[in-house]
Amino acid sequence: MMQQQQQPVNQQQPLMPRPPQVITSKDLAYLTDQLSWQLTATKKCHHFAQECIDSEIKAALDQAGKMHMRHYQMLLRHCQHNNTQVMQSIPQPSQHQQPMQ
């Protein structure tokens, strides 16, 4: 009988001290999704807080909406640099292309 090695479930990758200077197209797609989800969550919390009669639930929804807005703004700040300009400053390996005949 083979024994399976178990790895700790609570392994987390170390946090980045700051965002990378350049993002890939896959990173951009992920960030776009995250921005969209955070904004949608903010709007939903605001909508349901307006509809709510119970003041405790309304306060909890307002607090959740503010949290999602903070997350949205944080992601947006990380995206506000000129990715194209930074990409052009990175040395690229030389590629020898032969002319097409």
PDB file of C-alpha atoms in Angstrom:
ATOM      1  CA  MET A   1       0.000   0.000   0.000  1.00  0.00           C
ATOM      2  CA  MET A   2       1.407   3.380  -1.011  1.00  0.00           C
ATOM      3  CA  GLN A   3       1.387   6.166   1.479  1.00  0.00           C
ATOM      4  CA  GLN A   4       0.553   9.596   0.211  1.00  0.00           C
ATOM      5  CA  GLN A   5       2.608  12.488   1.447  1.00  0.00           C
ATOM      6  CA  GLN A   6       0.458  15.174   2.932  1.00  0.00           C
ATOM      7  CA  GLN A   7       1.493  18.761   2.634  1.00  0.00           C
ATOM      8  CA  PRO A   8       0.300  21.373   5.087  1.00  0.00           C
ATOM      9  CA  VAL A   9      -2.954  22.898   3.893  1.00  0.00           C
ATOM     10  CA  ASN A  10      -2.159  26.332   5.230  1.00  0.00           C
ATOM     11  CA  GLN A  11       0.805  27.083   2.930  1.00  0.00           C
ATOM     12  CA  GLN A  12       0.597  30.614   1.639  1.00  0.00           C
ATOM     13  CA  GLN A  13       2.812  32.401  -0.803  1.00  0.00           C
ATOM     14  CA  PRO A  14       4.669  35.392   0.642  1.00  0.00           C
ATOM     15  CA  LEU A  15       3.024  38.749   0.014  1.00  0.00           C
ATOM     16  CA  MET A  16       4.589  41.056  -2.533  1.00  0.00           C
ATOM     17  CA  PRO A  17       5.779  44.267  -0.890  1.00  0.00           C
ATOM     18  CA  ARG A  18       4.628  46.191  -3.976  1.00  0.00           C
ATOM     19  CA  PRO A  19       3.026  45.363  -7.314  1.00  0.00           C
ATOM     20  CA  PRO A  20       5.269  44.323 -10.227  1.00  0.00           C
ATOM     21  CA  GLN A  21       6.445  46.998 -12.649  1.00  0.00           C
ATOM     22  CA  VAL A  22       4.986  45.110 -15.611  1.00  0.00           C
ATOM     23  CA  ILE A  23       1.850  43.010 -15.916  1.00  0.00           C
ATOM     24  CA  THR A  24       1.145  40.303 -18.447  1.00  0.00           C
ATOM     25  CA  SER A  25      -2.005  40.083 -20.544  1.00  0.00           C
ATOM     26  CA  LYS A  26      -3.177  37.235 -18.293  1.00  0.00           C
ATOM     27  CA  ASP A  27      -2.587  39.435 -15.222  1.00  0.00           C
ATOM     28  CA  LEU A  28      -4.533  42.235 -16.897  1.00  0.00           C
ATOM     29  CA  ALA A  29      -7.493  39.942 -17.610  1.00  0.00           C
ATOM     30  CA  TYR A  30      -7.495  38.799 -13.980  1.00  0.00           C
ATOM     31  CA  LEU A  31      -7.280  42.385 -12.694  1.00  0.00           C
ATOM     32  CA  THR A  32     -10.101  43.451 -15.017  1.00  0.00           C
ATOM     33  CA  ASP A  33     -12.283  40.671 -13.620  1.00  0.00           C
ATOM     34  CA  GLN A  34     -11.392  41.602 -10.046  1.00  0.00           C
ATOM     35  CA  LEU A  35     -12.169  45.285 -10.653  1.00  0.00           C
ATOM     36  CA  SER A  36     -15.506  44.342 -12.171  1.00  0.00           C
ATOM     37  CA  TRP A  37     -16.402  42.019  -9.283  1.00  0.00           C
ATOM     38  CA  GLN A  38     -15.445  44.590  -6.650  1.00  0.00           C
ATOM     39  CA  LEU A  39     -17.469  47.319  -8.339  1.00  0.00           C
ATOM     40  CA  THR A  40     -20.481  45.014  -8.748  1.00  0.00           C
ATOM     41  CA  ALA A  41     -20.275  44.002  -5.074  1.00  0.00           C
ATOM     42  CA  THR A  42     -20.097  47.679  -4.064  1.00  0.00           C
ATOM     43  CA  LYS A  43     -23.193  48.509  -6.111  1.00  0.00           C
ATOM     44  CA  LYS A  44     -25.138  45.514  -4.785  1.00  0.00           C
ATOM     45  CA  CYS A  45     -24.306  46.363  -1.172  1.00  0.00           C
ATOM     46  CA  HIS A  46     -25.415  49.957  -1.725  1.00  0.00           C
ATOM     47  CA  HIS A  47     -28.650  48.873  -3.428  1.00  0.00           C
ATOM     48  CA  PHE A  48     -29.623  46.371  -0.736  1.00  0.00           C
ATOM     49  CA  ALA A  49     -28.655  48.755   2.070  1.00  0.00           C
ATOM     50  CA  GLN A  50     -31.124  51.271   0.574  1.00  0.00           C
ATOM     51  CA  GLU A  51     -33.835  48.600   0.473  1.00  0.00           C
ATOM     52  CA  CYS A  52     -33.176  47.371   4.011  1.00  0.00           C
ATOM     53  CA  ILE A  53     -35.375  48.326   6.972  1.00  0.00           C
ATOM     54  CA  ASP A  54     -33.298  46.731   9.757  1.00  0.00           C
ATOM     55  CA  SER A  55     -30.657  49.296  10.799  1.00  0.00           C
ATOM     56  CA  GLU A  56     -28.085  46.647  11.851  1.00  0.00           C
ATOM     57  CA  ILE A  57     -28.287  44.857   8.514  1.00  0.00           C
ATOM     58  CA  LYS A  58     -28.205  48.187   6.686  1.00  0.00           C
ATOM     59  CA  ALA A  59     -25.036  49.163   8.601  1.00  0.00           C
ATOM     60  CA  ALA A  60     -23.424  45.790   7.821  1.00  0.00           C
ATOM     61  CA  LEU A  61     -24.241  46.184   4.106  1.00  0.00           C
ATOM     62  CA  ASP A  62     -22.851  49.739   4.112  1.00  0.00           C
ATOM     63  CA  GLN A  63     -19.665  48.494   5.775  1.00  0.00           C
ATOM     64  CA  ALA A  64     -19.306  45.652   3.249  1.00  0.00           C
ATOM     65  CA  GLY A  65     -19.883  48.090   0.375  1.00  0.00           C
ATOM     66  CA  LYS A  66     -17.156  50.404   1.693  1.00  0.00           C
ATOM     67  CA  MET A  67     -14.771  47.445   2.003  1.00  0.00           C
ATOM     68  CA  HIS A  68     -15.394  46.451  -1.647  1.00  0.00           C
ATOM     69  CA  MET A  69     -14.873  50.069  -2.743  1.00  0.00           C
ATOM     70  CA  ARG A  70     -11.536  50.185  -0.873  1.00  0.00           C
ATOM     71  CA  HIS A  71     -10.479  46.973  -2.627  1.00  0.00           C
ATOM     72  CA  TYR A  72     -11.553  48.416  -6.002  1.00  0.00           C
ATOM     73  CA  GLN A  73      -9.576  51.626  -5.402  1.00  0.00           C
ATOM     74  CA  MET A  74      -6.510  49.687  -4.243  1.00  0.00           C
ATOM     75  CA  LEU A  75      -6.507  47.525  -7.377  1.00  0.00           C
ATOM     76  CA  LEU A  76      -7.038  50.579  -9.556  1.00  0.00           C
ATOM     77  CA  ARG A  77      -4.060  52.388  -7.963  1.00  0.00           C
ATOM     78  CA  HIS A  78      -1.857  49.376  -8.706  1.00  0.00           C
ATOM     79  CA  CYS A  79      -2.899  49.544 -12.366  1.00  0.00           C
ATOM     80  CA  GLN A  80      -2.266  53.253 -12.836  1.00  0.00           C
ATOM     81  CA  HIS A  81       1.155  53.240 -14.430  1.00  0.00           C
ATOM     82  CA  ASN A  82       2.192  53.149 -18.037  1.00  0.00           C
ATOM     83  CA  ASN A  83       2.688  49.431 -18.668  1.00  0.00           C
ATOM     84  CA  THR A  84       3.666  49.969 -22.322  1.00  0.00           C
ATOM     85  CA  GLN A  85       6.437  52.396 -21.422  1.00  0.00           C
ATOM     86  CA  VAL A  86       7.820  50.048 -18.762  1.00  0.00           C
ATOM     87  CA  MET A  87       7.662  47.078 -21.170  1.00  0.00           C
ATOM     88  CA  GLN A  88       9.714  49.017 -23.733  1.00  0.00           C
ATOM     89  CA  SER A  89      12.427  49.681 -21.163  1.00  0.00           C
ATOM     90  CA  ILE A  90      12.932  45.959 -20.508  1.00  0.00           C
ATOM     91  CA  PRO A  91      15.735  44.449 -22.603  1.00  0.00           C
ATOM     92  CA  GLN A  92      14.383  41.936 -25.087  1.00  0.00           C
ATOM     93  CA  PRO A  93      16.418  38.977 -26.340  1.00  0.00           C
ATOM     94  CA  SER A  94      17.570  39.570 -29.883  1.00  0.00           C
ATOM     95  CA  GLN A  95      15.652  37.550 -32.414  1.00  0.00           C
ATOM     96  CA  HIS A  96      17.074  36.857 -35.832  1.00  0.00           C
ATOM     97  CA  GLN A  97      14.305  36.858 -38.364  1.00  0.00           C
ATOM     98  CA  GLN A  98      14.846  35.822 -41.893  1.00  0.00           C
ATOM     99  CA  PRO A  99      12.965  37.729 -44.588  1.00  0.00           C
ATOM    100  CA  MET A 100       9.996  35.913 -46.065  1.00  0.00           C
ATOM    101  CA  GLN A 101      10.390  34.833 -49.671  1.00  0.00           C
TER     102      GLN A 101
END
